[in-house]
mmCIF file of C-alpha atoms in Angstrom:
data_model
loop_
_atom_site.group_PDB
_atom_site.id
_atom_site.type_symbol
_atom_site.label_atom_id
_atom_site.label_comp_id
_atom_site.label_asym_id
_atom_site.label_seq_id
_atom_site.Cartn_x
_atom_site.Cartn_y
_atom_site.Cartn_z
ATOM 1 C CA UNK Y 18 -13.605 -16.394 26.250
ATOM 2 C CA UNK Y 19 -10.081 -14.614 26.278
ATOM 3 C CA UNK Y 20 -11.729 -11.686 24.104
ATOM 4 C CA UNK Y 21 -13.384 -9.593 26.055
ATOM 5 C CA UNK Y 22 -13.636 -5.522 27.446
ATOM 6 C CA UNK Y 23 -15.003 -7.096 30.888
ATOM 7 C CA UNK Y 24 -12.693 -5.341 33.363
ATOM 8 C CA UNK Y 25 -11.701 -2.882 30.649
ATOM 9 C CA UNK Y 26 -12.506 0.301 31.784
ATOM 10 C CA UNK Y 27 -11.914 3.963 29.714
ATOM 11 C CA UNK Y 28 -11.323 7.423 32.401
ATOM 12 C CA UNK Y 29 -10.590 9.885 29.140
ATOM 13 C CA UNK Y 30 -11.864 10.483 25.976
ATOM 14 C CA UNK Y 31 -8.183 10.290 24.237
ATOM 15 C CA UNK Y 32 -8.123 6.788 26.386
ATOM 16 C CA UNK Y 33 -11.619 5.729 24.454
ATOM 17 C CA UNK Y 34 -10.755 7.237 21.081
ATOM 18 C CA UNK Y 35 -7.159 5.755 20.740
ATOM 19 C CA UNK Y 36 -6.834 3.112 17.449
ATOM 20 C CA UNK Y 37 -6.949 0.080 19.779
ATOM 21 C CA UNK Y 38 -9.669 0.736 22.810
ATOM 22 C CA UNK Y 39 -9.395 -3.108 23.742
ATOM 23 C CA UNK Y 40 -6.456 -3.693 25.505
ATOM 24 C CA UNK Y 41 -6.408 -7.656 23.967
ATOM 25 C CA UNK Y 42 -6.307 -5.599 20.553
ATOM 26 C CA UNK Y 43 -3.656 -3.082 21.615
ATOM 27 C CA UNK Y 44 -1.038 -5.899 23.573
ATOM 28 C CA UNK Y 45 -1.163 -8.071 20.061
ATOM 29 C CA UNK Y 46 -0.176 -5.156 17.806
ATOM 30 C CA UNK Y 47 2.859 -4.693 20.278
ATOM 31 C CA UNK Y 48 3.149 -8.311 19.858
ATOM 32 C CA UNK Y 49 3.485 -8.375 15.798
ATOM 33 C CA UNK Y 50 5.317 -5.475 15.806
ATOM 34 C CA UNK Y 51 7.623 -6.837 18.163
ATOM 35 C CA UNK Y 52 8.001 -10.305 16.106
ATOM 36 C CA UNK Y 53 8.399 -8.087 12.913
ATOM 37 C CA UNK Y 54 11.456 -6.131 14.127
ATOM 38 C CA UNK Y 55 13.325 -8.400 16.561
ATOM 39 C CA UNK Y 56 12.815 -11.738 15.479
ATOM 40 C CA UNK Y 57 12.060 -12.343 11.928
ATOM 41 C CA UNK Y 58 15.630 -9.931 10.587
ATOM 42 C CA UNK Y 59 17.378 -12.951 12.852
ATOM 43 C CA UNK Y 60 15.707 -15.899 10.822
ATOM 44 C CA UNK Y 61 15.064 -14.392 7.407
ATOM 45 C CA UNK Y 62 16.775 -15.594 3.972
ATOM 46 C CA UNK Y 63 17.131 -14.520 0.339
ATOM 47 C CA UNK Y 64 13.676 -16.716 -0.612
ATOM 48 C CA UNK Y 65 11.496 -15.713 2.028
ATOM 49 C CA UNK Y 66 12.279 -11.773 1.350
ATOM 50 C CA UNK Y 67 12.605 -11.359 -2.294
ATOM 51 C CA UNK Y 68 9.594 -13.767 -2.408
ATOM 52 C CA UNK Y 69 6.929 -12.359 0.225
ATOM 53 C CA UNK Y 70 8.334 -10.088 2.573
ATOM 54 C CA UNK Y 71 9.541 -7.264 0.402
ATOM 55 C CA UNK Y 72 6.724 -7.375 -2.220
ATOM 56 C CA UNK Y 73 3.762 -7.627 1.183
ATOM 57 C CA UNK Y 74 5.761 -4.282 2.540
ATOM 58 C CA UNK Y 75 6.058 -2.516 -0.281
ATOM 59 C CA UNK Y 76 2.487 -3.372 -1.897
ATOM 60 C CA UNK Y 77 0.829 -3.029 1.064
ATOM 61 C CA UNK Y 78 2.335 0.800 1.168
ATOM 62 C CA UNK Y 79 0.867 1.183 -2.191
ATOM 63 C CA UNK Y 80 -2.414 0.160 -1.155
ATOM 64 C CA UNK Y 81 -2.452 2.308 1.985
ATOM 65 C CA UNK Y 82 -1.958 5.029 -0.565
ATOM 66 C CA UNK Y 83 -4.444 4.309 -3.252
ATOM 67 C CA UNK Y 84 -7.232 3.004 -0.538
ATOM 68 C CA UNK Y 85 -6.678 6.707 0.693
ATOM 69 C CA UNK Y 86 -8.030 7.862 -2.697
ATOM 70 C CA UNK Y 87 -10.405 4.908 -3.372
ATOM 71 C CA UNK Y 88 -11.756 4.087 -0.053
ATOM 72 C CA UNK Y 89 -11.647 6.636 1.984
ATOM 73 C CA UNK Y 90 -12.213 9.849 -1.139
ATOM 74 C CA UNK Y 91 -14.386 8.138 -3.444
ATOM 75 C CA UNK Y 92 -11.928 9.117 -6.292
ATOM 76 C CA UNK Y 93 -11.687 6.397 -8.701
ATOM 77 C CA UNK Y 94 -7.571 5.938 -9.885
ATOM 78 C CA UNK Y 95 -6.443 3.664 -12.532
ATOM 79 C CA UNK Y 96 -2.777 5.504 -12.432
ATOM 80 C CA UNK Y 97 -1.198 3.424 -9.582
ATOM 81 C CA UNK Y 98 1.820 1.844 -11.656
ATOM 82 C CA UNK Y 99 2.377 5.543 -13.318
ATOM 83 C CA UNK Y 100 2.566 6.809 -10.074
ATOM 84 C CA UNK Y 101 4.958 4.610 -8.687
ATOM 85 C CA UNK Y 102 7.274 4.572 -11.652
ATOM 86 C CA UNK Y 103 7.150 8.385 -10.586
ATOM 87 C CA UNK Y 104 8.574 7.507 -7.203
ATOM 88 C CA UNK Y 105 11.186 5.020 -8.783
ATOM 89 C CA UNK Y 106 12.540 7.604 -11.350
ATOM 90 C CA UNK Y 107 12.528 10.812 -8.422
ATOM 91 C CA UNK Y 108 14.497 8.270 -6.313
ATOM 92 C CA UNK Y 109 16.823 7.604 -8.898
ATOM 93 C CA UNK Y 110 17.682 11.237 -9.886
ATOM 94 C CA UNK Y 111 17.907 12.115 -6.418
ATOM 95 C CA UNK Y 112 20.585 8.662 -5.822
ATOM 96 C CA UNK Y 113 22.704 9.935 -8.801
ATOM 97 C CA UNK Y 114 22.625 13.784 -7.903
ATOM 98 C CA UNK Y 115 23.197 14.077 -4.303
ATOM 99 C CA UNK Y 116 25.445 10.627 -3.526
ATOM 100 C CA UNK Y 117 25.840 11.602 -0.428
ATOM 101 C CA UNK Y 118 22.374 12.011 0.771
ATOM 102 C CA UNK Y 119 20.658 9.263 2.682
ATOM 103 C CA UNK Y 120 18.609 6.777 0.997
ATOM 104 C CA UNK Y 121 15.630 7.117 3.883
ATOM 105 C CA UNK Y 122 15.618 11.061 2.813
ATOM 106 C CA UNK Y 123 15.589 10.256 -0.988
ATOM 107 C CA UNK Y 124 12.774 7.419 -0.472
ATOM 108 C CA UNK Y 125 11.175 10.803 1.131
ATOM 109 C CA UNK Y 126 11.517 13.388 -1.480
ATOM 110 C CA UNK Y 127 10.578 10.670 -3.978
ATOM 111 C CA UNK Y 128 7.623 10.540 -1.858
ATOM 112 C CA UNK Y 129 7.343 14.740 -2.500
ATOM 113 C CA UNK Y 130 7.528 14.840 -5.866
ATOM 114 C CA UNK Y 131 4.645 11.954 -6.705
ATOM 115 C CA UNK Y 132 2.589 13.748 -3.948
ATOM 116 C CA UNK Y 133 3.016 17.045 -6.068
ATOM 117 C CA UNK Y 134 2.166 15.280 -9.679
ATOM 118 C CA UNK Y 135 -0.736 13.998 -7.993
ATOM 119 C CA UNK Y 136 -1.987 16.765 -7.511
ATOM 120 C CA UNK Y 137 -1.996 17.721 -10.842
ATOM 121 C CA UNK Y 138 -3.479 14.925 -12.474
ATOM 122 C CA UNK Y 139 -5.970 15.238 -9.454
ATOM 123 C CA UNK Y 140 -7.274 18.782 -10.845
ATOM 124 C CA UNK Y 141 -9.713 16.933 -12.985
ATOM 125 C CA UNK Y 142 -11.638 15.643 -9.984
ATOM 126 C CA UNK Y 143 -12.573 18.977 -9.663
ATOM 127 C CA UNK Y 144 -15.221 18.742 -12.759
ATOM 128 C CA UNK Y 145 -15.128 15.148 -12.845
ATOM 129 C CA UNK Y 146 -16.203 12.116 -11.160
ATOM 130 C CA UNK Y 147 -16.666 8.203 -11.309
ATOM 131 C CA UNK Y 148 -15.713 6.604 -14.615
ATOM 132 C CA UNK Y 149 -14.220 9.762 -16.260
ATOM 133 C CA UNK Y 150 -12.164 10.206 -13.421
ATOM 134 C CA UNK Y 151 -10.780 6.714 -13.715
ATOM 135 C CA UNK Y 152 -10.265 6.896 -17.443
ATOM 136 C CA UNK Y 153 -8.440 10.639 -16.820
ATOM 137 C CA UNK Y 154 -6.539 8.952 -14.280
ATOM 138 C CA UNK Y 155 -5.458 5.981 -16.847
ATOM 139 C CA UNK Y 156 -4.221 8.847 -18.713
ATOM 140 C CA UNK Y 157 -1.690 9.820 -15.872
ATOM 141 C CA UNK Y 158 -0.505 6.216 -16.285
ATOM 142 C CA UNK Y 159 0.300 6.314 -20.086
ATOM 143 C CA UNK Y 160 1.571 9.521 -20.009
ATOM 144 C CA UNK Y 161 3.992 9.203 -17.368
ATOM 145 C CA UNK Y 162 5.085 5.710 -18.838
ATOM 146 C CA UNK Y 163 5.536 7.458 -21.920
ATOM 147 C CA UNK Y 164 7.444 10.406 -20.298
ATOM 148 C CA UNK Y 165 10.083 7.799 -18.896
ATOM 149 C CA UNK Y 166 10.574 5.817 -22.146
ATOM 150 C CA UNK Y 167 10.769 8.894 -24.524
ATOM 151 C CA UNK Y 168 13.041 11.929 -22.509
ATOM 152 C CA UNK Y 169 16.531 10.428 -21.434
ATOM 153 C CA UNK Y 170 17.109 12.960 -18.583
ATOM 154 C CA UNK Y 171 15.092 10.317 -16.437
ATOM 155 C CA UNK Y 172 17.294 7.975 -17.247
ATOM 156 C CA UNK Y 173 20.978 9.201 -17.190
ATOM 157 C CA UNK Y 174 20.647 9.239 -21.003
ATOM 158 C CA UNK Y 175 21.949 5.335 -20.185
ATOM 159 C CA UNK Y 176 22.024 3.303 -23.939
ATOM 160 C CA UNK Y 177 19.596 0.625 -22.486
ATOM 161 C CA UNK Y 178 16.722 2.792 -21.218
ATOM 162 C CA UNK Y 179 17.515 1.024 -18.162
ATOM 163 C CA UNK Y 180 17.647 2.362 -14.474
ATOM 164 C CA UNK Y 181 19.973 0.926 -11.808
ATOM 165 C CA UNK Y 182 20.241 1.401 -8.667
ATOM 166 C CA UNK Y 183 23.304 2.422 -7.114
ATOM 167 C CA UNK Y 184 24.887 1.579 -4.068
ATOM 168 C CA UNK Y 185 23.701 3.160 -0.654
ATOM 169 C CA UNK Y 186 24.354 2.222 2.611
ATOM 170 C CA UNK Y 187 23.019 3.478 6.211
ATOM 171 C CA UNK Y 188 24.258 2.425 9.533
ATOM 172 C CA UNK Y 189 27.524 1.049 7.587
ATOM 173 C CA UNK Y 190 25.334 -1.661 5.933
ATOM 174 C CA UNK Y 191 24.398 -1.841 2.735
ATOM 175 C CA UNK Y 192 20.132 -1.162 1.806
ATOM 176 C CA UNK Y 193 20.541 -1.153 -1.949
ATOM 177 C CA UNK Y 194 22.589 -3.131 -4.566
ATOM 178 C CA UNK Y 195 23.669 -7.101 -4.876
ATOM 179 C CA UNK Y 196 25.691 -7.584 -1.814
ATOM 180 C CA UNK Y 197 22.687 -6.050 0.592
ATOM 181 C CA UNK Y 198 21.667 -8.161 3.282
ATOM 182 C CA UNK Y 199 18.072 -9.663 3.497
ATOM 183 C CA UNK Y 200 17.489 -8.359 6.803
ATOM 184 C CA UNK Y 201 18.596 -4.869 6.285
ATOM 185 C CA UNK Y 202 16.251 -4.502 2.962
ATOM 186 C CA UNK Y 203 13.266 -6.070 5.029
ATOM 187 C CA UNK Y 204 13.690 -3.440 7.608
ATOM 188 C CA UNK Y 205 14.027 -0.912 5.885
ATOM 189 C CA UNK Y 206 10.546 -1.383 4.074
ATOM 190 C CA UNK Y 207 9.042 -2.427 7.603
ATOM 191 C CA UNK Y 208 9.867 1.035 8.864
ATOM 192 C CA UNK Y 209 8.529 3.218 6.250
ATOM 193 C CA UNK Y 210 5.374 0.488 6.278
ATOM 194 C CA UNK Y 211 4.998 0.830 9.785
ATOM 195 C CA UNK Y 212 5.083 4.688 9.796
ATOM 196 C CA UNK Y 213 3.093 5.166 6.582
ATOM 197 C CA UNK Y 214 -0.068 2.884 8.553
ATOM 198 C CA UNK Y 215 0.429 5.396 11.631
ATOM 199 C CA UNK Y 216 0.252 8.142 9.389
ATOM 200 C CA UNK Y 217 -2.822 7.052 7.196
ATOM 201 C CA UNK Y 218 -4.615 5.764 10.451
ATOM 202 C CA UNK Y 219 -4.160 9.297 11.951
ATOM 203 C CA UNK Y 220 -4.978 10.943 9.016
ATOM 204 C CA UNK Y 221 -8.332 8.696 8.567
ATOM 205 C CA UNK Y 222 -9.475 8.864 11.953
ATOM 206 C CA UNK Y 223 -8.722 12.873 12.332
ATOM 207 C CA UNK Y 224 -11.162 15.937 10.577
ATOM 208 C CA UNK Y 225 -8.887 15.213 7.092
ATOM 209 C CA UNK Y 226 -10.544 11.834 7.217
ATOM 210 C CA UNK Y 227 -13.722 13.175 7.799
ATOM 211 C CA UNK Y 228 -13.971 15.520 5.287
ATOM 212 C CA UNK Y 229 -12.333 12.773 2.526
ATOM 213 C CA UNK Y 230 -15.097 10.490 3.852
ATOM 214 C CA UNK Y 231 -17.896 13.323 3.405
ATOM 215 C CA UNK Y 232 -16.813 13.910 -0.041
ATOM 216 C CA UNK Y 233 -16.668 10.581 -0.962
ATOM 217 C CA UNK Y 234 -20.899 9.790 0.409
ATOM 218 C CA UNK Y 235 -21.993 13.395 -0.953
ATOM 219 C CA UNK Y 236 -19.962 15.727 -2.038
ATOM 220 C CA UNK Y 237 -22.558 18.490 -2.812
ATOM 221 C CA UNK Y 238 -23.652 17.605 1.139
ATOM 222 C CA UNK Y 239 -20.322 18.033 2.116
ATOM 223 C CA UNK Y 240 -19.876 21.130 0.353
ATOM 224 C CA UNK Y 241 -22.940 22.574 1.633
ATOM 225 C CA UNK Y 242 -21.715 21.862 5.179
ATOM 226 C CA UNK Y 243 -18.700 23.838 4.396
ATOM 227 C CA UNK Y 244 -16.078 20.773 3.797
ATOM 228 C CA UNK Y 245 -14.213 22.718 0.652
ATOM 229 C CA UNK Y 246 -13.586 19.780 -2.220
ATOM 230 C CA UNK Y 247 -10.628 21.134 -3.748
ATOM 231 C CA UNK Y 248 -8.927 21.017 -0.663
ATOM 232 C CA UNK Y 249 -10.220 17.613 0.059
ATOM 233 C CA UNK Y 250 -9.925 15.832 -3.419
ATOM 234 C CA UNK Y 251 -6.019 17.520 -3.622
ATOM 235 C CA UNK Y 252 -5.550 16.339 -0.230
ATOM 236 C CA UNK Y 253 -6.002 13.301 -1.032
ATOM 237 C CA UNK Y 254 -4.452 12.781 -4.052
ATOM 238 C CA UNK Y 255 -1.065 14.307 -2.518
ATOM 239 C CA UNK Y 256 -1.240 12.131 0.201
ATOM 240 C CA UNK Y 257 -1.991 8.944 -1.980
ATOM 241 C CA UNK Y 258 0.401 9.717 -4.656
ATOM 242 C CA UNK Y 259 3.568 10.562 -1.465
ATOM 243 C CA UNK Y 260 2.367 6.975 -0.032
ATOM 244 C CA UNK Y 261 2.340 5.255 -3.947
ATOM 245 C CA UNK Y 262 5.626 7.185 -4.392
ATOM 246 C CA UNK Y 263 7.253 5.465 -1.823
ATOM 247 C CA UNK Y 264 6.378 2.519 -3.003
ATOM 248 C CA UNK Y 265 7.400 2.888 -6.132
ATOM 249 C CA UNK Y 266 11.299 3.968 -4.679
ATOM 250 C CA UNK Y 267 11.160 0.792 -2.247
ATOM 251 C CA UNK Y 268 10.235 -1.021 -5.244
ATOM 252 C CA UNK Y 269 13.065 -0.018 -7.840
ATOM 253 C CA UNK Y 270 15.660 0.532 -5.108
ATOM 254 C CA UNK Y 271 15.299 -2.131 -2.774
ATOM 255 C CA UNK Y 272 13.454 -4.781 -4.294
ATOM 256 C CA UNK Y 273 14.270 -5.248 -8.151
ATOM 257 C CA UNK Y 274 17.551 -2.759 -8.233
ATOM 258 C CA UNK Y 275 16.897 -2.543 -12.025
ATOM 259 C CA UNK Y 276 13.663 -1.314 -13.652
ATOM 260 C CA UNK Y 277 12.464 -0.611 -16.829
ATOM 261 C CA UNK Y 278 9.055 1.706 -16.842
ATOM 262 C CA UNK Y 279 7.637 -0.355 -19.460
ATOM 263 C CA UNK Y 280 7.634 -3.567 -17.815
ATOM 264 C CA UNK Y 281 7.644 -2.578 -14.081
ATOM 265 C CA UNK Y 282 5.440 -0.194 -13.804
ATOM 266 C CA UNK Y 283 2.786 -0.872 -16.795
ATOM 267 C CA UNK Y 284 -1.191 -0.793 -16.552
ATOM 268 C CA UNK Y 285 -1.114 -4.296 -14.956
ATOM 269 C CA UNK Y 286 0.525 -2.878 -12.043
ATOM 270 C CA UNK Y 287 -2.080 -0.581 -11.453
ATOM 271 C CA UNK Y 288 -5.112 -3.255 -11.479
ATOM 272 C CA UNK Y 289 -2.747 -5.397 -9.157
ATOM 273 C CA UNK Y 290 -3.055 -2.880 -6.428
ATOM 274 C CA UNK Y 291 -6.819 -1.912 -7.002
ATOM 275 C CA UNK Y 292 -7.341 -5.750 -6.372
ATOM 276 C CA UNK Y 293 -5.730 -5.273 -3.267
ATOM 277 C CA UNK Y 294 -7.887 -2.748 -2.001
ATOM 278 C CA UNK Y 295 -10.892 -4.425 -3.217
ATOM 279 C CA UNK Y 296 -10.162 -7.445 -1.963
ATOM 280 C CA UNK Y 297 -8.742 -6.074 1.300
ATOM 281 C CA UNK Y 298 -11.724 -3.691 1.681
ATOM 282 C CA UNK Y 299 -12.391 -0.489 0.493
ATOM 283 C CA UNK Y 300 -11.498 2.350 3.255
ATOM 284 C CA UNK Y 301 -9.849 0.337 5.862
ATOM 285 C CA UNK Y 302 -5.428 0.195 6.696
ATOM 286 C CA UNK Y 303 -6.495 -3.341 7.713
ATOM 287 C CA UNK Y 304 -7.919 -3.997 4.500
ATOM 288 C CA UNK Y 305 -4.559 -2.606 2.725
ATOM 289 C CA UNK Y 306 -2.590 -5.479 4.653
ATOM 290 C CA UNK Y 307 -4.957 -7.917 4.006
ATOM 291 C CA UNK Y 308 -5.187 -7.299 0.645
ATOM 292 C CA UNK Y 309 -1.389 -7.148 -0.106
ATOM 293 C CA UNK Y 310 -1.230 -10.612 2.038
ATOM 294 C CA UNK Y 311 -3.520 -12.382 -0.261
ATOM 295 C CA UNK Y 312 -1.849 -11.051 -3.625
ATOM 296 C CA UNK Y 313 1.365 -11.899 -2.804
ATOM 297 C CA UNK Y 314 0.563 -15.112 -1.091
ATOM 298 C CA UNK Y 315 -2.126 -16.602 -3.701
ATOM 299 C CA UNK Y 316 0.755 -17.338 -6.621
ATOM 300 C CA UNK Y 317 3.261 -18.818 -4.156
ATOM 301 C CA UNK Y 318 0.379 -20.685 -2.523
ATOM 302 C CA UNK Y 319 -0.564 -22.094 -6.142
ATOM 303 C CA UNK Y 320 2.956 -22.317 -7.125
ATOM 304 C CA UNK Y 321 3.053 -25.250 -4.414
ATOM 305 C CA UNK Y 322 -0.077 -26.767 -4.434
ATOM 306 C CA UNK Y 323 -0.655 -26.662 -8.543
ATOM 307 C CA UNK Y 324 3.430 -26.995 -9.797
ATOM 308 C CA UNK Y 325 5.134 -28.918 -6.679
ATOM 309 C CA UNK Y 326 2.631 -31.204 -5.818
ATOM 310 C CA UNK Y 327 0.006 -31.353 -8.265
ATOM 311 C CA UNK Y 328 2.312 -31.391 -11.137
ATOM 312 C CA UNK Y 329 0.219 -28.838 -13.221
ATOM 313 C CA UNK Y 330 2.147 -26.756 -15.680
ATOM 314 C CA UNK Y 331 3.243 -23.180 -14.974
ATOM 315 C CA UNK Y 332 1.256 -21.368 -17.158
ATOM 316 C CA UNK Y 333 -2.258 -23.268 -16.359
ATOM 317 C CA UNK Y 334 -1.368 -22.447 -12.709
ATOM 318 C CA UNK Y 335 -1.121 -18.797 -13.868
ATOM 319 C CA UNK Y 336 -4.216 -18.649 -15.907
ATOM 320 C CA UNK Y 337 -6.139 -20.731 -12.530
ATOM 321 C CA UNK Y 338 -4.830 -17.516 -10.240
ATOM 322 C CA UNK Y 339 -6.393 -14.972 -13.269
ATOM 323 C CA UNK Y 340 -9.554 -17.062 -12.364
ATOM 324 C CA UNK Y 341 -9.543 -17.098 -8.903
ATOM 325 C CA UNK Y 342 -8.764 -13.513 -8.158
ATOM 326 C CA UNK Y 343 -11.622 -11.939 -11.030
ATOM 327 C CA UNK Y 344 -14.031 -14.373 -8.874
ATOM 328 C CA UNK Y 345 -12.948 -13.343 -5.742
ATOM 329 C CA UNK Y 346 -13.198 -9.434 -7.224
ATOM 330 C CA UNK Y 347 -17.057 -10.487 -8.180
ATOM 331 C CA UNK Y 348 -17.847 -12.005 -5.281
ATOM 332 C CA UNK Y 349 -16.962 -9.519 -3.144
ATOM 333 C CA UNK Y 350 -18.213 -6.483 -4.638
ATOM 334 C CA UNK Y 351 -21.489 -8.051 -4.832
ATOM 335 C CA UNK Y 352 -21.813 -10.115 -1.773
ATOM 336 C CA UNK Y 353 -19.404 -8.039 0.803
ATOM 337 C CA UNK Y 354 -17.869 -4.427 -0.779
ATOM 338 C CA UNK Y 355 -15.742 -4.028 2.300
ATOM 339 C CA UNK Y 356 -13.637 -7.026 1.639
ATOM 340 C CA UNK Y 357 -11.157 -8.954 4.239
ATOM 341 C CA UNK Y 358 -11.439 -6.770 6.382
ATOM 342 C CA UNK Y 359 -15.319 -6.249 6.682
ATOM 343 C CA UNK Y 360 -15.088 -10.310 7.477
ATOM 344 C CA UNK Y 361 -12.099 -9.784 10.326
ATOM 345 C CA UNK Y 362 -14.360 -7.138 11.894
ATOM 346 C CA UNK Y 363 -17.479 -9.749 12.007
ATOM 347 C CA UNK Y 364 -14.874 -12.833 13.314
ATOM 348 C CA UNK Y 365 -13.889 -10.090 16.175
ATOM 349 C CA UNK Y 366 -17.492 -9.051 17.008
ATOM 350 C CA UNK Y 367 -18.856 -12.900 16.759
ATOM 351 C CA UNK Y 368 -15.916 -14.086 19.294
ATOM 352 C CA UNK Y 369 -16.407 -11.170 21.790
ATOM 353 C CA UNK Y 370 -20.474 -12.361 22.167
ATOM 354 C CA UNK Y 371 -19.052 -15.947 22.212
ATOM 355 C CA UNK Y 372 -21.274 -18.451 23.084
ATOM 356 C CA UNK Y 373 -24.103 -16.220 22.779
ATOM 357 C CA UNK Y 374 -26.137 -15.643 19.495
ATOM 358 C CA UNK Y 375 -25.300 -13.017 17.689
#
């Protein structure tokens, strides 16, 4: 009975266009966002961040980025992981050139670069579409793995093939390396996740979002109507690849502190964040979140049920969360393409006619 616009009233069109028109909607994001910054840095540990927090931040960035492309564009990408391993290896080149720059400001230009490879291995879009885009796409991802395994510039010409990340701190505490606190990596990531969702919400909402969303119904129609599609498809592609790119810095820098391309950033990396967004739902920021959530809470969630109290073994618990997840994928594409967040958007709507029928 709580949910309700009763008594809600709107005297401006910027007052009944903003993201959250219901107040009830608008107080609880101030609510989480307040919780996120002020009270969980206070209670977090080493387990709860390396485990969930980190990876929901920085996948959920990723997501935002290739939803952009996906769900909002229409332009199929199977290059997530190369793209981030593009963010990781900008990041580090930028760490060990300019020491003395700060790490939000490399994260940044990491973000640049990706946006501006994008774009080229978004020129394709151009003549192609649909599954030739995607394979095109997978392309970018072999190539760029490739690129970081074969020319040792990327690496420091280091023995190992390996990049580390050094040591940066802001404030006076440490962000990156062994000794950083849990609480200053977690918000860190929560600030570039919490502007990146104000950005793509903007974006989405605003005439770029318009024209993205025109391109990806009919692009001929939206041509005709005078939305210009290399403009659109590049826009988008820069803007997904800056978001992916940041992830992909976060990710090495933050979060693992040592990567090899190979094995952080390979093709399975790429179909982990597509699931996301298809789970999550297909053009929606909530959808991103949701869709992170689930991924990164499904294999601790089975970890405990199937290995702590069940007493499965390890490896049938990670074959059960392959089977779960390609059923999920299935079910959703066929009985609800918008995913999570299609099914948070009916809850809302039921509640808000509560008791009625709706």
């Amino acid at each position: 009975m709580f949910y309700r616009e009763a008594g809600d009233f709107k005297t401006s069109y910027r007052a009944d266009s903003q993201t959250f028109p219901i107040r009830f909607d608008r107080y609880r994001y101030y609510v989480v966002l307040a919780i996120a910054f002020l009270v969980v840095p206070f209670i977090i540990n080493d387990y709860w961040a390396n485990a969930i927090l980190l990876p929901f931040l920085i996948y959920a960035i990723a997501a935002i980025g290739l939803n952009i492309l996906v769900g909002y564009c229409g332009q199929l990408s199977l290059g997530t992981g190369g793209f981030m391993a593009m963010g990781a290896y900008a990041c580090y080149k930028f760490m060990t050139a300019f020491p003395d720059l700060s790490m939000f400001i490399n994260v940044i230009l990491a973000g640049v670069v990706t946006a501006i490879v994008g774009m080229l291995f978004g020129l394709p879009s151009l003549r192609i579409k649909g599954f030739y885009l995607a394979v095109a796409t997978l392309a970018a991802q072999f190539f760029l793995v490739w690129l970081f395994n074969r020319v040792p510039w990327f690496y420091n010409y280091s023995a190992s093939g390996q990049i580390n990340a050094p040591q940066r701190t802001m404030f006076g505490v440490e962000i990156t390396g062994p000794l950083a606190p849990a609480w200053a990596t977690y918000l860190f990531c929560l600030v570039f996740l919490t502007l990146s969702a104000l950005i793509a919400r903007n974006l989405t909402r605003g005439s770029v979002g318009r024209k993205w969303m025109a391109i990806r119904d009919m692009d001929i129609a939206a041509e005709i109507i005078g939305v210009n599609p290399l403009r659109a498809k590049l826009s988008a592609f820069a803007v997904s690849s800056f978001f992916v790119g940041i992830s992909g810095a976060l990710f090495f820098a933050l979060y693992l502190g040592a990567v090899e391309v190979g094995e952080a950033f390979n093709i399975q990396k790429s179909f982990l964040i597509l699931f996301m967004v298809i789970i999550g739902g297909l053009g929606s920021v909530f959808g991103s979140f949701a869709g992170a959530a689930f991924m990164v809470l499904l294999p601790v969630a089975l970890k405990v049920v199937g290995v702590d109290l069940l007493g499965w073994p390890t490896d049938t618990v990670a074959h059960f969360q392959l089977v779960i997840v390609g059923a999920l994928i299935i079910i959703f594409l066929i009985a609800e393409p918008h995913g999570l967040a299609q099914l948070w958007r009916l809850a809302k709507e039921k509640l808000r006619l509560w008791p009625f029928p709706y």
